[in-house]
Short mmCIF file of C-alpha atoms and ligand atoms in Angstrom, two decimals:
data_model
loop_
_atom_site.label_atom_id
_atom_site.label_comp_id
_atom_site.label_asym_id
_atom_site.label_seq_id
_atom_site.Cartn_x
_atom_site.Cartn_y
_atom_site.Cartn_z
CA MET A 1 0.22 -0.08 -0.29
CA LYS A 2 1.44 3.10 -0.99
CA ASN A 3 -0.17 6.60 0.23
CA ILE A 4 1.58 9.64 -2.30
CA VAL A 5 1.42 13.43 -1.21
CA ILE A 6 1.96 14.91 -4.57
CA PHE A 7 2.94 18.40 -3.42
CA GLY A 8 3.73 21.86 -5.38
CA ALA A 9 2.55 25.32 -6.20
CA PRO A 10 -0.22 26.02 -8.09
CA GLY A 11 0.43 25.30 -11.53
CA SER A 12 3.40 22.98 -10.82
CA GLY A 13 2.07 19.89 -12.25
CA LYS A 14 0.43 17.89 -9.81
CA GLY A 15 -2.56 17.09 -11.84
CA THR A 16 -0.97 15.99 -14.78
CA GLN A 17 1.80 13.97 -13.01
CA SER A 18 -1.44 12.36 -10.72
CA ASP A 19 -2.66 10.69 -13.76
CA LEU A 20 0.34 9.52 -15.03
CA LEU A 21 0.60 7.77 -11.37
CA ILE A 22 -2.87 6.39 -11.79
CA LYS A 23 -2.30 4.32 -14.99
CA LYS A 24 1.04 3.33 -13.73
CA TYR A 25 0.22 2.27 -10.53
CA GLY A 26 -3.53 2.02 -10.28
CA LEU A 27 -3.55 3.93 -6.87
CA TYR A 28 -6.90 5.96 -6.10
CA HIS A 29 -6.76 9.48 -6.58
CA ILE A 30 -8.22 12.42 -4.81
CA SER A 31 -7.82 15.79 -5.73
CA THR A 32 -9.40 18.33 -3.02
CA GLY A 33 -9.67 21.41 -5.71
CA ASP A 34 -11.31 18.33 -8.48
CA VAL A 35 -14.21 17.43 -5.36
CA LEU A 36 -14.68 21.26 -4.56
CA ARG A 37 -15.09 21.86 -8.49
CA GLU A 38 -17.72 18.87 -8.39
CA GLN A 39 -19.64 20.21 -5.66
CA ILE A 40 -19.78 23.73 -7.30
CA ALA A 41 -21.05 22.49 -10.70
CA LEU A 42 -23.85 20.52 -8.62
CA GLY A 43 -24.75 23.84 -7.12
CA SER A 44 -24.82 21.91 -3.41
CA GLU A 45 -24.40 24.21 -0.49
CA LEU A 46 -20.76 22.92 -0.24
CA GLY A 47 -20.22 24.21 -3.49
CA LYS A 48 -21.73 27.72 -2.90
CA ILE A 49 -19.35 27.86 0.29
CA ALA A 50 -16.21 26.43 -1.74
CA GLU A 51 -16.51 29.01 -4.66
CA SER A 52 -16.53 31.89 -2.47
CA TYR A 53 -13.23 30.99 -1.22
CA ILE A 54 -11.95 29.57 -4.29
CA SER A 55 -12.94 32.35 -6.69
CA HIS A 56 -10.83 34.93 -4.18
CA GLY A 57 -7.75 32.37 -4.55
CA LYS A 58 -8.33 31.61 -0.61
CA LEU A 59 -8.06 28.05 1.10
CA ILE A 60 -11.48 26.42 2.08
CA PRO A 61 -11.23 26.50 6.15
CA ASP A 62 -9.45 23.65 7.71
CA ASP A 63 -12.04 21.96 9.73
CA LEU A 64 -14.39 21.82 6.50
CA MET A 65 -11.64 20.42 4.26
CA ILE A 66 -10.66 17.74 6.56
CA GLU A 67 -14.28 16.81 6.81
CA ILE A 68 -14.86 16.70 3.10
CA LEU A 69 -11.77 14.63 2.86
CA ASP A 70 -12.39 11.98 5.69
CA ASP A 71 -15.78 11.64 3.97
CA VAL A 72 -14.17 11.21 0.64
CA LEU A 73 -12.14 7.87 2.14
CA SER A 74 -15.10 6.64 3.81
CA LYS A 75 -17.09 6.56 0.80
CA HIS A 76 -14.46 5.15 -1.11
CA PRO A 77 -13.31 1.96 0.32
CA GLU A 78 -11.04 1.16 -2.86
CA SER A 79 -9.01 4.30 -1.32
CA GLY A 80 -7.54 1.41 1.29
CA ILE A 81 -5.15 0.13 -1.79
CA GLY A 82 -2.94 3.70 -1.23
CA VAL A 83 -4.18 6.99 -2.61
CA ILE A 84 -2.07 10.25 -4.39
CA PHE A 85 -3.31 12.95 -2.70
CA ASP A 86 -3.30 16.08 -4.92
CA GLY A 87 -4.05 19.17 -3.14
CA PHE A 88 -4.24 17.82 0.06
CA PRO A 89 -2.54 19.43 2.62
CA ARG A 90 -2.17 22.35 2.27
CA THR A 91 -1.63 23.65 5.78
CA ILE A 92 0.15 22.24 8.89
CA LYS A 93 -3.14 21.64 10.47
CA GLN A 94 -4.30 19.27 7.33
CA ALA A 95 -1.10 17.43 7.75
CA GLU A 96 -1.71 16.58 11.00
CA ALA A 97 -5.14 15.60 10.47
CA LEU A 98 -4.04 13.43 7.43
CA ASP A 99 -1.85 11.64 9.71
CA GLU A 100 -4.56 11.07 11.76
CA LEU A 101 -7.17 9.70 9.11
CA LEU A 102 -5.09 7.38 7.63
CA ALA A 103 -3.80 5.94 11.48
CA LYS A 104 -7.66 5.44 11.74
CA ARG A 105 -7.48 3.39 8.81
CA ASN A 106 -4.21 1.52 9.74
CA SER A 107 -2.28 3.02 7.31
CA GLN A 108 0.36 5.99 6.84
CA LEU A 109 1.82 8.06 4.32
CA ASN A 110 4.77 7.11 2.62
CA VAL A 111 6.16 10.00 0.73
CA VAL A 112 5.52 13.35 -0.48
CA LEU A 113 6.72 14.59 -3.78
CA GLY A 114 7.43 18.37 -3.98
CA LEU A 115 7.15 19.35 -7.66
CA GLU A 116 9.55 22.70 -7.52
CA VAL A 117 8.68 25.01 -10.38
CA GLU A 118 9.76 28.43 -10.87
CA GLU A 119 6.96 30.96 -10.12
CA GLU A 120 7.79 32.74 -13.96
CA GLU A 121 7.22 29.53 -15.11
CA LEU A 122 3.86 28.81 -12.53
CA VAL A 123 2.19 32.05 -13.74
CA ALA A 124 2.84 31.52 -17.47
CA ARG A 125 1.07 28.02 -17.08
CA LEU A 126 -1.53 29.20 -15.08
CA LEU A 127 -2.46 31.92 -17.53
CA ASN A 128 -2.42 29.41 -20.43
CA ARG A 129 -4.56 26.82 -18.40
CA GLY A 130 -7.12 30.19 -18.15
CA LYS A 131 -7.54 30.21 -21.66
CA THR A 132 -9.64 26.83 -21.69
CA SER A 133 -10.20 25.50 -17.87
CA GLY A 134 -13.01 27.96 -17.40
CA ARG A 135 -11.81 28.35 -13.58
CA SER A 136 -13.04 31.36 -12.08
CA ASP A 137 -9.49 31.13 -10.11
CA ASP A 138 -7.16 31.10 -13.31
CA ASN A 139 -6.65 34.77 -14.09
CA LEU A 140 -3.89 37.15 -13.02
CA GLU A 141 -5.11 38.75 -9.97
CA THR A 142 -6.47 35.35 -8.55
CA ILE A 143 -3.27 33.62 -9.54
CA HIS A 144 -1.03 35.96 -7.52
CA LYS A 145 -3.30 36.01 -4.72
CA ARG A 146 -3.09 31.72 -4.96
CA LEU A 147 0.72 31.83 -5.13
CA ASP A 148 0.55 34.12 -2.02
CA VAL A 149 -1.05 31.85 0.01
CA TYR A 150 1.14 29.36 -1.37
CA LYS A 151 3.90 30.73 0.05
CA SER A 152 2.68 31.94 3.59
CA GLN A 153 0.55 29.00 4.38
CA THR A 154 1.68 25.77 2.19
CA THR A 155 5.61 25.98 2.19
CA PRO A 156 5.70 25.21 5.72
CA LEU A 157 4.87 22.12 4.94
CA LYS A 158 7.73 21.02 3.07
CA GLU A 159 10.10 21.58 6.18
CA HIS A 160 7.74 19.58 8.14
CA TYR A 161 7.94 16.52 6.12
CA MET A 162 11.61 17.33 5.36
CA GLU A 163 12.02 16.65 9.42
CA GLN A 164 10.29 13.73 8.84
CA GLY A 165 11.98 12.44 6.12
CA LYS A 166 9.16 11.89 3.92
CA TYR A 167 9.98 14.97 1.44
CA VAL A 168 11.42 14.29 -1.81
CA ALA A 169 12.34 17.39 -4.30
CA ILE A 170 11.44 16.36 -7.96
CA HIS A 171 12.34 19.01 -10.48
CA GLY A 172 9.34 20.19 -12.09
CA MET A 173 10.73 22.17 -15.06
CA GLY A 174 11.34 20.44 -18.56
CA ALA A 175 9.43 17.48 -20.27
CA VAL A 176 6.26 15.83 -18.33
CA GLU A 177 7.64 12.48 -19.15
CA ASP A 178 11.21 13.23 -17.51
CA ILE A 179 9.45 14.54 -14.45
CA PHE A 180 7.28 11.63 -14.13
CA ALA A 181 10.88 9.27 -14.63
CA CYS A 182 11.83 10.85 -11.57
CA ILE A 183 8.61 10.08 -9.74
CA GLN A 184 8.89 6.80 -10.84
CA GLU A 185 12.20 5.82 -9.13
CA VAL A 186 11.14 7.35 -5.93
CA VAL A 187 7.63 5.64 -5.95
CA ASP A 188 9.24 2.46 -7.35
CA ALA A 189 11.46 2.52 -4.34
CA LEU A 190 8.95 2.72 -1.83
P1 LIG B 1 -3.99 24.46 -7.75
O1 LIG B 1 -3.17 23.82 -6.86
O2 LIG B 1 -3.86 24.92 -8.88
O3 LIG B 1 -4.43 25.76 -7.01
P2 LIG B 1 -6.49 22.77 -6.77
O4 LIG B 1 -7.35 22.50 -8.22
O5 LIG B 1 -5.74 22.22 -6.20
O6 LIG B 1 -5.48 23.98 -7.85
O7 LIG B 1 -7.19 23.74 -5.88
C1 LIG B 1 -8.10 24.97 -6.26
C2 LIG B 1 -8.47 25.76 -5.27
O8 LIG B 1 -9.54 24.63 -4.45
C3 LIG B 1 -7.62 26.19 -4.25
O9 LIG B 1 -7.05 27.49 -4.59
C4 LIG B 1 -8.82 26.84 -2.82
O10 LIG B 1 -9.23 27.40 -2.45
C5 LIG B 1 -9.22 25.58 -2.77
N1 LIG B 1 -8.78 24.16 -2.35
C6 LIG B 1 -8.12 22.70 -2.71
N2 LIG B 1 -7.89 21.97 -1.96
C7 LIG B 1 -7.80 22.62 -0.66
C8 LIG B 1 -7.47 22.33 0.50
N3 LIG B 1 -6.65 21.33 1.01
N4 LIG B 1 -7.26 23.23 1.72
C9 LIG B 1 -8.28 24.19 1.25
N5 LIG B 1 -8.60 24.88 0.13
C10 LIG B 1 -8.38 24.00 -0.95
#
């Protein structure tokens, strides 16, 4: 069983590399961004709350986000085979909650793959995605807010996981296949 966090700034390629990981290793994929966008598309109460944060580039409050993740794990027992967590955790509190959620299921986190990409490249990728994504947060103003939130609230996780010996830096610039080759080396060695 392999539980993997794919970690990195908005636009670092978490979704792209997750797709390749699913194909290769058949793990269960949870993208918290996708879960929230599904709720927005459904027009649910949760979706309305989520949209009010996402469109401003803010994080959904920890307690709510943790409850959502717990719910997804419970509704998908197939996640017991191992999960790629994409977009979670984004705060230290979420990281601590993830440890508890996995422990409750007699499991634990194996590795954090940190996709490291220069900021200029991130902005260019997100603006490019914004041309077709239809996402309310892929515009220049919100992109800058998301990157600020990432720096202040999410980057401390790198240190947190380095202390636990779980963080592996992945150079996230260049060809998608070359980046995946680096990831594969790490995952195969787990
Ligand atoms: P990206 O990483 O490219 O910004 P995501 O799809 O992962 O895209 O997330 C989009 C938005 O969804 C975030 O900016 C945030 O508002 C919300 N979100 C996703 N995951 C979380 C989380 N773990 N905690 C709080 N908010 C989240």
